[in-house]
Short mmCIF file of N, CA, C and O in Angstrom, two decimals:
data_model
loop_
_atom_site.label_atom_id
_atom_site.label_comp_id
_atom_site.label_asym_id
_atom_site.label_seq_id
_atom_site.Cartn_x
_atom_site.Cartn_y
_atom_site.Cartn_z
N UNK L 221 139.35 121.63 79.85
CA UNK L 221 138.06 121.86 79.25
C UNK L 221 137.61 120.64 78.45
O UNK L 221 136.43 120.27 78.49
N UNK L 222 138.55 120.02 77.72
CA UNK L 222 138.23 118.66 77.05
C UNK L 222 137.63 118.04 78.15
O UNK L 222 136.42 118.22 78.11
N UNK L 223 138.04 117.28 79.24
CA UNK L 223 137.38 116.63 79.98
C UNK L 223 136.04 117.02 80.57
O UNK L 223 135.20 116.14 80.74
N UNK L 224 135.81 118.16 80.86
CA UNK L 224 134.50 118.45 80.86
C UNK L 224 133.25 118.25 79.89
O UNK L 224 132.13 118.02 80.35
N UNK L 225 133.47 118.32 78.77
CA UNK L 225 133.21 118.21 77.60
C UNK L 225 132.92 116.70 77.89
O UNK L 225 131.75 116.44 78.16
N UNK L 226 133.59 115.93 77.88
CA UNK L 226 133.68 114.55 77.31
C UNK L 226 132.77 114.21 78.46
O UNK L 226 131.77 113.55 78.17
N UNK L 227 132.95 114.57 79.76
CA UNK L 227 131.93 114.23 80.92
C UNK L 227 130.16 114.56 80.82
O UNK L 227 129.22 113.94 81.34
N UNK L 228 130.16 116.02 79.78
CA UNK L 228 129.28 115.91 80.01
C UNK L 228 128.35 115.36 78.85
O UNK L 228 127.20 115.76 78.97
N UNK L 229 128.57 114.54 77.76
CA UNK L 229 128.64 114.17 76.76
C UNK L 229 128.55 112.45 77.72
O UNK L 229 127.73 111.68 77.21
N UNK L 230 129.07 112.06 78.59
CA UNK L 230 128.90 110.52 79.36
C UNK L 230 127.49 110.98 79.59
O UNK L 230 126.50 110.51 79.03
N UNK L 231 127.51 111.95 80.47
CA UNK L 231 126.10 112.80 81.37
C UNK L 231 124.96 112.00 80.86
O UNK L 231 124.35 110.99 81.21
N UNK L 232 124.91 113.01 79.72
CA UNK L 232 123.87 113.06 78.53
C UNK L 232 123.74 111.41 78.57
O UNK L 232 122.79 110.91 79.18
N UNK L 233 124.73 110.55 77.90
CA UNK L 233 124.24 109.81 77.21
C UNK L 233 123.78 108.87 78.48
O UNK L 233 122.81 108.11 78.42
N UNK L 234 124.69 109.05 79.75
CA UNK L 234 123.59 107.60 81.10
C UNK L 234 122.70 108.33 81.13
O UNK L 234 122.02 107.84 80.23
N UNK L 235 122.13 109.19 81.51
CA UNK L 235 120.65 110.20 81.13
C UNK L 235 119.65 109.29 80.02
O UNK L 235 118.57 108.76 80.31
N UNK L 236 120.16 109.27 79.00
CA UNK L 236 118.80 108.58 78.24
C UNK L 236 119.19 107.13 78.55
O UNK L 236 118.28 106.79 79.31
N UNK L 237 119.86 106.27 78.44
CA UNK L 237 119.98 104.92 78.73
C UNK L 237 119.30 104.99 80.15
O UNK L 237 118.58 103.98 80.19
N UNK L 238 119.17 105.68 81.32
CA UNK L 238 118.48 105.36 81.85
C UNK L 238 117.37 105.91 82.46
O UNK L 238 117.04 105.86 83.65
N UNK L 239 116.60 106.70 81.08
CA UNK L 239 115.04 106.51 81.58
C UNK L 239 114.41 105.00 81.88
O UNK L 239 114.92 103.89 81.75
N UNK L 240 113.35 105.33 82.26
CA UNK L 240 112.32 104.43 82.91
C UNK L 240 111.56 103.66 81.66
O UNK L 240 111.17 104.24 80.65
N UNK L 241 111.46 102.53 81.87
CA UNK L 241 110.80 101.79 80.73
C UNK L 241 109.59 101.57 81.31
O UNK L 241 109.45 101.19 82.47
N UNK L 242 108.57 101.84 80.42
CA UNK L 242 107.12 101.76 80.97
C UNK L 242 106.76 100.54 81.15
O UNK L 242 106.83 99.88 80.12
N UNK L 243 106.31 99.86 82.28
CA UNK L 243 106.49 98.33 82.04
C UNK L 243 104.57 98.08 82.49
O UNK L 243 103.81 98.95 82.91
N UNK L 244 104.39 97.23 82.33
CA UNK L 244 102.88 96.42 82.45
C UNK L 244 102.33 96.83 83.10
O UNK L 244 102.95 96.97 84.15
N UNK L 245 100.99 97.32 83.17
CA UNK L 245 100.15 97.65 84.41
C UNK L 245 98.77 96.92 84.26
O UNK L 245 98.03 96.84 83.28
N UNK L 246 98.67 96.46 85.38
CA UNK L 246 97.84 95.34 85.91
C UNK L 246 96.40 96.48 86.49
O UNK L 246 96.32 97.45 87.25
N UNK L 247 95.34 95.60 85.53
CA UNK L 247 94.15 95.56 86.01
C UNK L 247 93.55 94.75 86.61
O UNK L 247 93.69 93.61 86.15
N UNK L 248 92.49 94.89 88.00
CA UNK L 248 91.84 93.82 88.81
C UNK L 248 90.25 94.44 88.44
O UNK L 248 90.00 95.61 88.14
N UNK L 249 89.93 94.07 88.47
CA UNK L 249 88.39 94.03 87.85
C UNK L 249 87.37 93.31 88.22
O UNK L 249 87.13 92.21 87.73
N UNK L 250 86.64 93.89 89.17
CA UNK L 250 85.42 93.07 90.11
C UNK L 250 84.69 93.68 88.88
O UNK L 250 84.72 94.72 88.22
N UNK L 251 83.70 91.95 88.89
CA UNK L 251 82.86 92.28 87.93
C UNK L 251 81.31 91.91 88.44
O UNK L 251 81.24 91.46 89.58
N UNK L 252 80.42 92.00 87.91
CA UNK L 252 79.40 90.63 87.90
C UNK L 252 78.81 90.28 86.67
O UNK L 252 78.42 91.09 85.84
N UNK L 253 78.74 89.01 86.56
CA UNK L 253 78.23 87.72 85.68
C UNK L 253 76.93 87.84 85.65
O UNK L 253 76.27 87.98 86.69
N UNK L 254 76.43 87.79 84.54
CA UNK L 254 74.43 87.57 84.69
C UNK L 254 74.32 86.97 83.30
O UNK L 254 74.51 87.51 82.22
N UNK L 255 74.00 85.85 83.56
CA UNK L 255 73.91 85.02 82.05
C UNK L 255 72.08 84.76 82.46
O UNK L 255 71.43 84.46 83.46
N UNK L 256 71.81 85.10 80.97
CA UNK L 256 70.33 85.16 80.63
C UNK L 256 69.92 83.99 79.50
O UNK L 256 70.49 83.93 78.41
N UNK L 257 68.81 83.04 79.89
CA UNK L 257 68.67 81.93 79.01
C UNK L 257 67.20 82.33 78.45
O UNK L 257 66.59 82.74 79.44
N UNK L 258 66.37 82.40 77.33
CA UNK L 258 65.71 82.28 76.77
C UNK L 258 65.31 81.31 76.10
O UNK L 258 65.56 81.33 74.90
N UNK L 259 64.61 80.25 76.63
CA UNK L 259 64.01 78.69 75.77
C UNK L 259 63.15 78.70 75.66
O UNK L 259 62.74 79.86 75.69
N UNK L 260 62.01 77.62 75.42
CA UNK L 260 60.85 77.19 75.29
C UNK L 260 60.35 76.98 76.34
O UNK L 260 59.15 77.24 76.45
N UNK L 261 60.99 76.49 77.37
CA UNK L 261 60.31 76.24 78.47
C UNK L 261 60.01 77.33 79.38
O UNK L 261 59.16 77.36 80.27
N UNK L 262 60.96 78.34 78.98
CA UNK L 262 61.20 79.30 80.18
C UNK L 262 62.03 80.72 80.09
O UNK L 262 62.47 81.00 78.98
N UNK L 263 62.31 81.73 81.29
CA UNK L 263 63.52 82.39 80.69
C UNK L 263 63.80 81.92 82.30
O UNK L 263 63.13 81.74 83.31
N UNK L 264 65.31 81.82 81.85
CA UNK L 264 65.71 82.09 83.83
C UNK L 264 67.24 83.19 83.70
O UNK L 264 67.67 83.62 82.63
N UNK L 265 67.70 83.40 84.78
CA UNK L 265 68.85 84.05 84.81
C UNK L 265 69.42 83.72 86.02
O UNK L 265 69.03 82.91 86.87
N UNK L 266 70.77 84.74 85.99
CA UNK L 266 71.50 83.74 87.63
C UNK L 266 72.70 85.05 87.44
O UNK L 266 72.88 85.51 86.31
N UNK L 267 73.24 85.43 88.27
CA UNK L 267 74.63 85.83 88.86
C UNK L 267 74.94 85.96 89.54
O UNK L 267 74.41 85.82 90.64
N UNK L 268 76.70 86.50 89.12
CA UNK L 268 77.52 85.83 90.58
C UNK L 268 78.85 87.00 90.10
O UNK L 268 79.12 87.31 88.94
N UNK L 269 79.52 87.49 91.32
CA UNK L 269 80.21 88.20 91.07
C UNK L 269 81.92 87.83 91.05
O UNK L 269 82.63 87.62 92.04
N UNK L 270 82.36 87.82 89.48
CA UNK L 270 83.96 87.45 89.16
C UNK L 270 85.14 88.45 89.46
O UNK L 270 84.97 89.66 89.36
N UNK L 271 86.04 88.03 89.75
CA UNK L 271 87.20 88.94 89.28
C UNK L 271 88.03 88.50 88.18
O UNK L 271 88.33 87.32 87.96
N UNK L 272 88.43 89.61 87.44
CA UNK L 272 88.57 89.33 86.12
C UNK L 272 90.02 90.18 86.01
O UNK L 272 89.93 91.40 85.95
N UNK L 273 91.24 89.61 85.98
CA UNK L 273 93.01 90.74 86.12
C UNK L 273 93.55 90.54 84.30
O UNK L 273 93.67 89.64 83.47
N UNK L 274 93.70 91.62 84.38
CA UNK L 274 94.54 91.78 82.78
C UNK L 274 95.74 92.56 83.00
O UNK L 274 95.88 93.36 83.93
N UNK L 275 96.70 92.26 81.98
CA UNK L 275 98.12 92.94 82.19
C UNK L 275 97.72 93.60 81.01
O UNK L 275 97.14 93.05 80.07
N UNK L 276 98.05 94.86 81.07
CA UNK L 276 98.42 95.97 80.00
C UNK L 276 99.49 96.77 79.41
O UNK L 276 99.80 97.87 79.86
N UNK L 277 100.09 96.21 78.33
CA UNK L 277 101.41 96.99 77.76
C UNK L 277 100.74 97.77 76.82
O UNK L 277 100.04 97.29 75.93
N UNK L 278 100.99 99.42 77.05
CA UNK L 278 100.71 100.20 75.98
C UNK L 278 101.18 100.63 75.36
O UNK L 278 100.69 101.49 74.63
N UNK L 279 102.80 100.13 75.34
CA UNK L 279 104.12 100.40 74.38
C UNK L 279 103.74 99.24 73.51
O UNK L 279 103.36 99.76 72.47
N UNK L 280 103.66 98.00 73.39
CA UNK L 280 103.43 97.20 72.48
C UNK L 280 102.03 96.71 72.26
O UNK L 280 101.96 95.60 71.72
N UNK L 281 100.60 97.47 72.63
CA UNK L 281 99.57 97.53 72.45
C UNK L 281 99.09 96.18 72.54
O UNK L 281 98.69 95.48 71.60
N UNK L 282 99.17 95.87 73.78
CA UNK L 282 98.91 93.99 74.03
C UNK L 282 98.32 94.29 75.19
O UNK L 282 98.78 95.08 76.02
N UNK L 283 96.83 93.42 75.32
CA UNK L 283 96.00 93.29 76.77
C UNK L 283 96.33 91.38 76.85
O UNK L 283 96.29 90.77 75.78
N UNK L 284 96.57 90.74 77.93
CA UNK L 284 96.70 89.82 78.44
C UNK L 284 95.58 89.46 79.54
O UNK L 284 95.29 90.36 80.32
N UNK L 285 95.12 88.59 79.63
CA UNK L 285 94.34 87.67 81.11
C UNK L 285 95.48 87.61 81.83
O UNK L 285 96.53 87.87 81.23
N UNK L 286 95.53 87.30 83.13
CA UNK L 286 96.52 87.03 84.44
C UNK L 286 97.80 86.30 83.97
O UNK L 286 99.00 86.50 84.14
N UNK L 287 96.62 84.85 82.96
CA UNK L 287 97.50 83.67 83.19
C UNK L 287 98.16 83.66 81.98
O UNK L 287 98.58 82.52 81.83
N UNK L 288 98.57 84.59 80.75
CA UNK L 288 99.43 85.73 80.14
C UNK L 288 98.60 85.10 78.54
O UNK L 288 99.29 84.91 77.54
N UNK L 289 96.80 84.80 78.53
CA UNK L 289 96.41 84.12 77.37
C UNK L 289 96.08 85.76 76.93
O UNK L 289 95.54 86.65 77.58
N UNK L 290 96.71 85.76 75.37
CA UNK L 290 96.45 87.26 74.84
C UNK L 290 94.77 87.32 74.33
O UNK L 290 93.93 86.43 74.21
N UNK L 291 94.72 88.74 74.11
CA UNK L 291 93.01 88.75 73.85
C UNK L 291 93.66 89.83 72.29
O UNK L 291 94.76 90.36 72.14
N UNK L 292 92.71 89.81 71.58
CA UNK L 292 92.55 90.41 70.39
C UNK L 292 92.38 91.91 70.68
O UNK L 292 91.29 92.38 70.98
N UNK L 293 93.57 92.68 70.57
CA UNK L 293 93.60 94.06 70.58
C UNK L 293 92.88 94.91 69.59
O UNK L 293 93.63 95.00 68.62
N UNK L 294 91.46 95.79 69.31
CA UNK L 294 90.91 96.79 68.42
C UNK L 294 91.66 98.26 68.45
O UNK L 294 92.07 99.11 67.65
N UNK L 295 91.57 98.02 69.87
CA UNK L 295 92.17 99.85 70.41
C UNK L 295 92.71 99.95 71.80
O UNK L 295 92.16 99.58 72.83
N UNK L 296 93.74 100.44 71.68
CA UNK L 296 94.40 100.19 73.00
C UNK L 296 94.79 101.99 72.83
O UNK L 296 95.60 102.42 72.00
N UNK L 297 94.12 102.76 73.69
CA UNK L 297 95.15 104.20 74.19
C UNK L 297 94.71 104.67 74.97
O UNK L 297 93.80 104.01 75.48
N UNK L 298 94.99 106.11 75.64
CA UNK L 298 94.46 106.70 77.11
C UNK L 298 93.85 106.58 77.20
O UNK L 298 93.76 106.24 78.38
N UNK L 299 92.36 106.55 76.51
CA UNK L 299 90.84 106.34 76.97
C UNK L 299 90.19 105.20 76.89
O UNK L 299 89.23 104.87 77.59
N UNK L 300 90.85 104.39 75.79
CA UNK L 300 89.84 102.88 75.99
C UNK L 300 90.72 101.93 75.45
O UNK L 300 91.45 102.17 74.49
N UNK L 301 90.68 100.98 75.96
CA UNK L 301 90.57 99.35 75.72
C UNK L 301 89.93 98.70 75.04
O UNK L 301 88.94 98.42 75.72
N UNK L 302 89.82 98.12 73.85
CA UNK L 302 88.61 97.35 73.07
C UNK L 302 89.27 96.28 72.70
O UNK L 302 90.38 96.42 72.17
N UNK L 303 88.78 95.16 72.87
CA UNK L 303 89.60 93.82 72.44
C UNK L 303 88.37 92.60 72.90
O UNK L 303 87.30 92.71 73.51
N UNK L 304 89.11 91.42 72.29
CA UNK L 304 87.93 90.05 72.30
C UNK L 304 89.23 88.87 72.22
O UNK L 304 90.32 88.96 71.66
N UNK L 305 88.56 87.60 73.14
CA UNK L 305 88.69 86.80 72.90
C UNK L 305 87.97 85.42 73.19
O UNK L 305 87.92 85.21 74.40
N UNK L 306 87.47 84.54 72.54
CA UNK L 306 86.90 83.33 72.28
C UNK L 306 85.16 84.10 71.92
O UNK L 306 84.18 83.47 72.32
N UNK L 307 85.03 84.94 71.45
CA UNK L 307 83.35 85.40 71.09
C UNK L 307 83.20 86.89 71.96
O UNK L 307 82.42 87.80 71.69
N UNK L 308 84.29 86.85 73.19
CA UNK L 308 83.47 87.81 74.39
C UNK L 308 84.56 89.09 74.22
O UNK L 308 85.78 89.26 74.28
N UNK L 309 83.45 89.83 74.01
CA UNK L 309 84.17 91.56 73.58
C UNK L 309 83.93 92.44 74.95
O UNK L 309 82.91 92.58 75.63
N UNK L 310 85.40 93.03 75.11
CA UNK L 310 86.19 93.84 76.34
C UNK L 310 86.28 95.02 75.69
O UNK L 310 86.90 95.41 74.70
N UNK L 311 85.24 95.70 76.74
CA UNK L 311 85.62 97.57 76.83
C UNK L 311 86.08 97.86 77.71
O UNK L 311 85.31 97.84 78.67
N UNK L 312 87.34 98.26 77.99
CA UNK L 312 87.79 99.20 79.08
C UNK L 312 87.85 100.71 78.97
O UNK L 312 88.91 101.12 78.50
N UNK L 313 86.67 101.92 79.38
CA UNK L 313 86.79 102.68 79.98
C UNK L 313 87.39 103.24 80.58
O UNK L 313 86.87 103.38 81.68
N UNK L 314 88.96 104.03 80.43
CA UNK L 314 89.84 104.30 81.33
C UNK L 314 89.21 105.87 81.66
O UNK L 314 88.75 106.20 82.76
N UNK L 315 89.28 106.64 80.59
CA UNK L 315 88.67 107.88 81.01
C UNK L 315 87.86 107.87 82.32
O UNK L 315 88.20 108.56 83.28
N UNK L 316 86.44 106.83 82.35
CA UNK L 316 85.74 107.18 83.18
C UNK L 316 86.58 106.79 84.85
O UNK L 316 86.02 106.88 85.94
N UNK L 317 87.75 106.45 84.65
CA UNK L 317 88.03 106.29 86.51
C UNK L 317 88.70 107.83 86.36
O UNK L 317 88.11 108.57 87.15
N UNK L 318 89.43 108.33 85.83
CA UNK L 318 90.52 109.57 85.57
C UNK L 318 89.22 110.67 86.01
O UNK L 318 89.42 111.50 86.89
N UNK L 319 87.83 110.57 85.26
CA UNK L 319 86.94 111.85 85.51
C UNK L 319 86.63 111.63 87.06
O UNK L 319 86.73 112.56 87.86
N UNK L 320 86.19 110.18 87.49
CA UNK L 320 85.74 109.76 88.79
C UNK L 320 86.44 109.16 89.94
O UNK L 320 85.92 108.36 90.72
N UNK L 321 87.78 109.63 90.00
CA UNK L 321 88.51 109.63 90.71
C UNK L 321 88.92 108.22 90.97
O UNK L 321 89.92 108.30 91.68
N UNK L 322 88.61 106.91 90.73
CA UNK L 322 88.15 105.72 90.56
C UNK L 322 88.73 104.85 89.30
O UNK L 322 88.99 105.25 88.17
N UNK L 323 88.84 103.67 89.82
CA UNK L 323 88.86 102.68 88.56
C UNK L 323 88.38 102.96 87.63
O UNK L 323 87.27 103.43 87.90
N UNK L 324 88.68 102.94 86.00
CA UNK L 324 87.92 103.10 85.12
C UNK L 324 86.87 102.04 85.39
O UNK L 324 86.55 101.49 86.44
N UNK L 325 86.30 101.89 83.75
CA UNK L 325 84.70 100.88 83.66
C UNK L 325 85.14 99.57 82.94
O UNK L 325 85.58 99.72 81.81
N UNK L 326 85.06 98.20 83.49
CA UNK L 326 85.03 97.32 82.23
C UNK L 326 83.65 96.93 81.89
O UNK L 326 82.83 96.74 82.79
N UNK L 327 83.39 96.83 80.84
CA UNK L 327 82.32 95.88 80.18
C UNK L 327 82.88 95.02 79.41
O UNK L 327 84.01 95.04 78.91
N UNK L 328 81.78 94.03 79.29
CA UNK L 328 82.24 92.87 78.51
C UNK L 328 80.75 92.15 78.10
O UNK L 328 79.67 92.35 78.67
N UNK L 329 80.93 91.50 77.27
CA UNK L 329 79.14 90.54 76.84
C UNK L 329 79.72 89.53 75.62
O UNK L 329 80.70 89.75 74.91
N UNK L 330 78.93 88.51 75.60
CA UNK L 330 79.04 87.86 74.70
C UNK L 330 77.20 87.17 74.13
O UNK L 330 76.11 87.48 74.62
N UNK L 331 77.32 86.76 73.63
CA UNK L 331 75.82 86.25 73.15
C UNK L 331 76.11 84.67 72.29
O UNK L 331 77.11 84.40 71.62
N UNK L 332 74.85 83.72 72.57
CA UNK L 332 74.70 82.68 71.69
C UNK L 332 73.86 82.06 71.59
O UNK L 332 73.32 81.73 72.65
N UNK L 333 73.31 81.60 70.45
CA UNK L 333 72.00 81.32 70.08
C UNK L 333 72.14 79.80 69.34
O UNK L 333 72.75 79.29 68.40
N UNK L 334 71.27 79.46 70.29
CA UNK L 334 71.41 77.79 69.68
C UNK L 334 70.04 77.43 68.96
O UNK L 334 69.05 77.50 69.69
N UNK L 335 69.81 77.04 67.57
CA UNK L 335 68.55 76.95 67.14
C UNK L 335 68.01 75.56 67.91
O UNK L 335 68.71 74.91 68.69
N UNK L 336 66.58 75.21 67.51
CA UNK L 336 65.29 74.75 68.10
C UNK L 336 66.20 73.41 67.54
O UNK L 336 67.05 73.48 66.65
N UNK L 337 65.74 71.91 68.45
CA UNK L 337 65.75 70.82 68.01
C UNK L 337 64.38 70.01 67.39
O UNK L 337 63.54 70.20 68.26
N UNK L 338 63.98 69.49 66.70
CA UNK L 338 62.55 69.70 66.04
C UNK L 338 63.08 68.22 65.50
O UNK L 338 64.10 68.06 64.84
N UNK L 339 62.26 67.26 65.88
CA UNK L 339 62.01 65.68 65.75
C UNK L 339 60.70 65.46 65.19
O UNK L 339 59.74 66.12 65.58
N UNK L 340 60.61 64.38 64.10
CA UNK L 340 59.50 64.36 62.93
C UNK L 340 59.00 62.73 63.76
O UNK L 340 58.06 62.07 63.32
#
């Protein structure tokens, strides 16, 4: 009976040593680009459609670009993604792929405003 005991007491313990470690999950993200200029002379606009891949650890609440440059984490859990880096702020929408059977949503935008040059 001791040995049973002691076996199942090994059981138990390779049992938790080897659950599954949640490891990175990779987002690909077709996007499109539409940058809008407002000057003096004119307005124009232009786009073009990017793909945009992030790695996601939600055990250590870290979003990454491909090429592993980190972005500034706000909120990382089941439903959204919020983070920035160099000015340009990332929403990921996960809920909306889970309701729509589908990829969630990314958005993203940034803005910049350069004042007037004015010569006397």
């Amino acid at each position: 009976m001791k040995g049973m005991s002691e076996c199942a007491v090994l059981t138990i313990a390779l049992a938790v040593v080897a659950q599954p470690v949640i490891a990175r999950t990779y987002l690909n993200c077709s996007t499109k680009k539409v940058v809008i200029i407002s000057a003096p002379t004119g307005n124009t606009s232009s786009s073009r459609v990017e793909d945009l891949g992030f790695w996601v650890d939600d055990a250590a609440k870290l979003l990454t670009f491909v090429d592993n440059a980190a972005l500034t984490v706000s909120r990382l859990d089941r439903a959204w993604i919020s983070a920035d880096r160099d000015g340009i702020f990332y929403e990921f929408d996960r809920q909306a792929g889970i309701l729509n059977r589908q990829a969630g949503i990314l958005t993203y935008a940034a803005s910049t405003t350069k004042g007037a040059v004015t010569t006397k």
